[in-house]
Short mmCIF file of C-alpha atoms in Angstrom, two decimals:
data_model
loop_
_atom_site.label_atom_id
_atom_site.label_comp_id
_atom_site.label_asym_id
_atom_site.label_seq_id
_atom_site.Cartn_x
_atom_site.Cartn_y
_atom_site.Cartn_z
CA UNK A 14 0.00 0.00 0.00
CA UNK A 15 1.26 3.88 -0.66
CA UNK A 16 0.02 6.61 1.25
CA UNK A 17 -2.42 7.52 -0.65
CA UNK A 18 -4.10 4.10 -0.03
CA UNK A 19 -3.78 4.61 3.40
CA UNK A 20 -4.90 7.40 3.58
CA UNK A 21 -8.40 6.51 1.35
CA UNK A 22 -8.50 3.41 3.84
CA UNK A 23 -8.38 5.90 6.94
CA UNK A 24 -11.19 8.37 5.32
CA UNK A 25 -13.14 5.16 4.64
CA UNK A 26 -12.99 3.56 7.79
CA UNK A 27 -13.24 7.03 10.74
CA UNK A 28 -13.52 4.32 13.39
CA UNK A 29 -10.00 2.98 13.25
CA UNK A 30 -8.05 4.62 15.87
CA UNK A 31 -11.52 4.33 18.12
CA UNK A 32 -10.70 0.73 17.56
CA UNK A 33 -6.97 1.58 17.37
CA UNK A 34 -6.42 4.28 20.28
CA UNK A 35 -2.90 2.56 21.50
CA UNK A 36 -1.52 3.81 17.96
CA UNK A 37 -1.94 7.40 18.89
CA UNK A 38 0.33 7.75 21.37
CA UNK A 39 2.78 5.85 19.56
CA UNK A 40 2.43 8.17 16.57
CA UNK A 41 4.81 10.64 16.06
CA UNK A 42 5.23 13.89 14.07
CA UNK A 43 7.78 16.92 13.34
CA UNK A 44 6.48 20.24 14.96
CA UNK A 45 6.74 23.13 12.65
CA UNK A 46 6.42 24.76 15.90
CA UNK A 47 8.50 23.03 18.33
CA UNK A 48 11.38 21.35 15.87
CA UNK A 49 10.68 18.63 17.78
CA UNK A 50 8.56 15.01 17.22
CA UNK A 51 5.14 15.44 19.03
CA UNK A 52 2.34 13.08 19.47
CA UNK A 53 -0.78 13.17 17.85
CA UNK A 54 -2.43 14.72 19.82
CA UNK A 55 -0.03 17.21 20.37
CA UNK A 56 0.13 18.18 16.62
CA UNK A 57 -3.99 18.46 16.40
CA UNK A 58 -3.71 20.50 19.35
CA UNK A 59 -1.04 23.38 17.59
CA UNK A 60 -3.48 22.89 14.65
CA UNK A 61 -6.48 24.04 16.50
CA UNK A 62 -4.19 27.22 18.39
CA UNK A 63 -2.97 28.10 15.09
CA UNK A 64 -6.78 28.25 13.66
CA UNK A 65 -7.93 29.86 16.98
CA UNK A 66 -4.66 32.58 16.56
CA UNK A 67 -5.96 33.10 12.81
CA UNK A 68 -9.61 33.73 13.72
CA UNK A 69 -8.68 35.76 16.52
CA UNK A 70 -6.51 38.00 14.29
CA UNK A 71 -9.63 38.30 11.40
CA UNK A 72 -11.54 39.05 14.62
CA UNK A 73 -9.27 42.31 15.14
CA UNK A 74 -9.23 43.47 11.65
CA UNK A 75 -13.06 43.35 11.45
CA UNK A 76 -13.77 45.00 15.00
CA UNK A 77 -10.80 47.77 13.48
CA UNK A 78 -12.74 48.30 10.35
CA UNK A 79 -16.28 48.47 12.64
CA UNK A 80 -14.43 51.64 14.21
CA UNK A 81 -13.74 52.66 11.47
CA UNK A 82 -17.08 52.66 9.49
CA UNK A 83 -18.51 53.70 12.81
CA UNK A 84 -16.16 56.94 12.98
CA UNK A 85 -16.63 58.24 9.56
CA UNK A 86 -20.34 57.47 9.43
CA UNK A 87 -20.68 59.69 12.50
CA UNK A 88 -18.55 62.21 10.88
CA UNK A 89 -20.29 62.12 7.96
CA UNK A 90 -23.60 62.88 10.03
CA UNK A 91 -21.84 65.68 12.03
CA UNK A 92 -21.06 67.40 8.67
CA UNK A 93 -24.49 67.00 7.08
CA UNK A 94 -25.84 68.76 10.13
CA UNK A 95 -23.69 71.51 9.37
CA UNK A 96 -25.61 72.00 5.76
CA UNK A 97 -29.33 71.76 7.18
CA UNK A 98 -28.24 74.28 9.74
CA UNK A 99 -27.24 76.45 6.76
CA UNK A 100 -29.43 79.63 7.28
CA UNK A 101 -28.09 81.35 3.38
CA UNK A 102 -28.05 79.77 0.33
CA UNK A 103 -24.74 81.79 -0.62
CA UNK A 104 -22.49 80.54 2.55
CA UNK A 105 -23.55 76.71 1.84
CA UNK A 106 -19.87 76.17 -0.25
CA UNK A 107 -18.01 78.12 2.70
CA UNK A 108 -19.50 75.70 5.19
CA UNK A 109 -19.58 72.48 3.07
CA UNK A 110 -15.75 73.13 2.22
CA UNK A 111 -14.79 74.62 5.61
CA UNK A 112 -16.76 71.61 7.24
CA UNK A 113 -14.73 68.94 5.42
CA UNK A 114 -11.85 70.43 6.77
CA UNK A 115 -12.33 70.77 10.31
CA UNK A 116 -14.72 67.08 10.61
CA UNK A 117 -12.55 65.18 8.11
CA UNK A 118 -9.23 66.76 9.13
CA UNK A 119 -8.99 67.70 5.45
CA UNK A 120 -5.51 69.78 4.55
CA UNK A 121 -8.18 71.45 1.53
CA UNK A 122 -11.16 71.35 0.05
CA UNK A 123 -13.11 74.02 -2.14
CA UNK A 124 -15.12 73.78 -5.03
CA UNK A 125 -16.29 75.57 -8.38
CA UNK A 126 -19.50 75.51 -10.03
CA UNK A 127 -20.49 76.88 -12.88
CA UNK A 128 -24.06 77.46 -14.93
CA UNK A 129 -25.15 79.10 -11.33
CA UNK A 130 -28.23 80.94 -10.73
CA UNK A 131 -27.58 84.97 -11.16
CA UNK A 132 -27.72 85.96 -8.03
CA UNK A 133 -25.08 83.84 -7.35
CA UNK A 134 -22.43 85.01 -10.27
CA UNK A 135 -20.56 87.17 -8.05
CA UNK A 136 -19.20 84.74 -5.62
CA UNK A 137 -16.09 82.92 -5.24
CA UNK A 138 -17.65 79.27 -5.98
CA UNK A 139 -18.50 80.91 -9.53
CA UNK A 140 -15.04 82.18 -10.33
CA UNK A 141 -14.54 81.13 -13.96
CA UNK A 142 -13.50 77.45 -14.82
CA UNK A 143 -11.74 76.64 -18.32
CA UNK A 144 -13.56 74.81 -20.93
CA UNK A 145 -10.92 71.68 -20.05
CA UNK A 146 -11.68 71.65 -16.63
CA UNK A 147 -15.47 71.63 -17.36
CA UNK A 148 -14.64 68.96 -19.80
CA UNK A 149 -12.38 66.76 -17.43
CA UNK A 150 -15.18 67.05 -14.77
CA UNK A 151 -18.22 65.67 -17.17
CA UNK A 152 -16.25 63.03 -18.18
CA UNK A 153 -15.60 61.77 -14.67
CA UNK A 154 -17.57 58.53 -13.48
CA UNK A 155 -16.03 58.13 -10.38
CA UNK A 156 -14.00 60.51 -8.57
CA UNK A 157 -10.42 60.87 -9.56
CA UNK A 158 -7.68 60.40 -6.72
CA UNK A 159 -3.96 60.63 -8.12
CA UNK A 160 -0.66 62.81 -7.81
CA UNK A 161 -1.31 66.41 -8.63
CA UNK A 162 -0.25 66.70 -12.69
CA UNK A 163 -0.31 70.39 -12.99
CA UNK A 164 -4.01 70.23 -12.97
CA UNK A 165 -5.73 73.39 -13.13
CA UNK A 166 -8.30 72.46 -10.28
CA UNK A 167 -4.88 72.39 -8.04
CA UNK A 168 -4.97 76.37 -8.51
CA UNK A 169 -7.97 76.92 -6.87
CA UNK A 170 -6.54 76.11 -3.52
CA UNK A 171 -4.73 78.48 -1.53
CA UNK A 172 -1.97 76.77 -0.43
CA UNK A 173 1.40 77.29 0.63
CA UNK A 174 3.04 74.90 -0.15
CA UNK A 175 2.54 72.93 -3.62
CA UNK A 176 -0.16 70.37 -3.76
CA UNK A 177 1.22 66.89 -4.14
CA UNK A 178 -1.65 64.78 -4.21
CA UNK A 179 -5.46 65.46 -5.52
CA UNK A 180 -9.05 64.27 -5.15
CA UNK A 181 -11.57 66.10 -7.67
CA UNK A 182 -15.46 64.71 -7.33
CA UNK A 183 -17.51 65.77 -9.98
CA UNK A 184 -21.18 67.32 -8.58
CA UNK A 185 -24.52 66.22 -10.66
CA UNK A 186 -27.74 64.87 -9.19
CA UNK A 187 -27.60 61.63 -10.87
CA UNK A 188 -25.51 59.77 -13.68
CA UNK A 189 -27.35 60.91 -16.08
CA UNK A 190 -27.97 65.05 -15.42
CA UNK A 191 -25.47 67.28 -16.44
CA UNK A 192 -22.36 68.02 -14.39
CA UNK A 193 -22.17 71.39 -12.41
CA UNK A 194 -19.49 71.74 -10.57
CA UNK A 195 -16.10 69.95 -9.17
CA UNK A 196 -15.14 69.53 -5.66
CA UNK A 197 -11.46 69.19 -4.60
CA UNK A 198 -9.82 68.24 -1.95
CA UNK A 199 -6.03 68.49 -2.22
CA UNK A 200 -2.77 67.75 0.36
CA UNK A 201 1.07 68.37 0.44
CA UNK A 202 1.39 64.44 1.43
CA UNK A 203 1.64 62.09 -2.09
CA UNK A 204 0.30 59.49 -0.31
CA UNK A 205 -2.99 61.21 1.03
CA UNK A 206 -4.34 60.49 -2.29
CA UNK A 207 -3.36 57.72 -5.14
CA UNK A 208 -5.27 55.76 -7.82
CA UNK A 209 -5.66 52.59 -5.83
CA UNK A 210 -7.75 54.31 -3.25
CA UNK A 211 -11.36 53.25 -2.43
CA UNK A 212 -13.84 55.93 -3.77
CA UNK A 213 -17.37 54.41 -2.33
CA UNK A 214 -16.89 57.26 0.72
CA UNK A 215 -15.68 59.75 -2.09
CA UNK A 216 -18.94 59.32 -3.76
CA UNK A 217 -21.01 59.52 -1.10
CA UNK A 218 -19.58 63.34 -0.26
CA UNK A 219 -19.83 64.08 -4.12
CA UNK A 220 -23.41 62.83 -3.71
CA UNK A 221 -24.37 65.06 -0.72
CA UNK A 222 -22.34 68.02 -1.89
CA UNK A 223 -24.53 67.70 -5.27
CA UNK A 224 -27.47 67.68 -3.29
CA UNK A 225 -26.83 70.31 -0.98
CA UNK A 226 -25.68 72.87 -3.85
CA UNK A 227 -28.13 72.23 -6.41
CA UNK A 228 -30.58 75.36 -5.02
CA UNK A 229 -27.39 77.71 -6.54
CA UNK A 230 -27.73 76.62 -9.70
CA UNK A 231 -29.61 77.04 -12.69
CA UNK A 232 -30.76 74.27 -13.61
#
């Protein structure tokens, strides 16, 4: 017999070493732990620790992610209750933006719409946007997350110090209606931002922001 006959007798017959039990403690095996030949039972045992060490370290990594889902959804509420307290249609970008910043601890965020309602044309949110920019916003699906290549959304933050790394959301009330506006949050740190990044939170604030801003424009 090979081992592979053995072992198809063993799976056959689960009784044996119930009928067997003095070859257990006879059996002997190399511990990947220990260096060391263990019995049976000893080996089964470092099996089920290693399992129980596994599952308790998925254990950590989902309780970590709950507190984190559980932080940023009660951020996210925090900030929302910032734009229903909004008393003027005018200061909702200031305190959308502004609220990003200090909730989120956000190093920038502002915004530019365009197509706005007329009473709104003299405000800083309407400051003019090129024809690419416009362009480069409609044709966003998703929000864009990446290192900062010279793009001209970069320029509407007033920074300091150069912005390395870039997240632009485009603002329409549904994938179908036109895009009106770009939201952009921006940081010195290249890593704040890349193209492997989950979006789903991304689009969630590009979602709200549309919603909230949507009485400025002209629609």
């Amino acid at each position: 017999m090979n081992s592979t006959d053995i072992a198809t007798y063993l799976i056959q017959h689960p009784h044996f070493f119930e009928e067997h039990a003095e070859l257990l403690s006879s059996i002997k095996l190399t511990s990947p732990v220990m260096g060391r030949a263990i019995s049976l039972q000893e080996r089964q045992m470092e099996v089920v620790r290693e399992k129980y060490r596994t599952l308790e370290l998925k254990l950590a990594e989902l309780m970590r992610l709950a507190d984190e889902n559980l932080d940023i959804t009660n951020k996210f509420q925090v900030w929302t209750r910032t734009l229903l307290l909004a008393r003027n249609d005018v200061d909702l970008p200031f305190i959308l933006t502004q609220g990003l910043q200090d909730i989120f601890f956000l190093p920038h965020a502002t915004l530019r719409l365009w197509n706005v309602a007329p009473e709104f044309t003299h405000t800083w949110f309407s400051e003019a946007a090129s024809e690419d920019a416009m362009l480069f916003a409609k044709g966003l699906k998703t929000p864009f997350c990446g290192a900062n290549q010279d793009f001209e959304a970069a320029s509407w933050i007033d920074a300091t110090e150069p912005v390395q790394s870039i997240a632009m959301l485009p603002l329409r009330l549904s994938a179908t209606s036109p895009t009106f506006g770009l939201l952009v949050l921006g940081s010195q740190d290249p890593g704040r931002y890349t193209k492997d990044m989950a979006t789903d939170f991304l689009v969630k604030i590009a979602d709200t922001t549309s919603a909230a801003l949507a009485c400025l424009i002209d629609l």
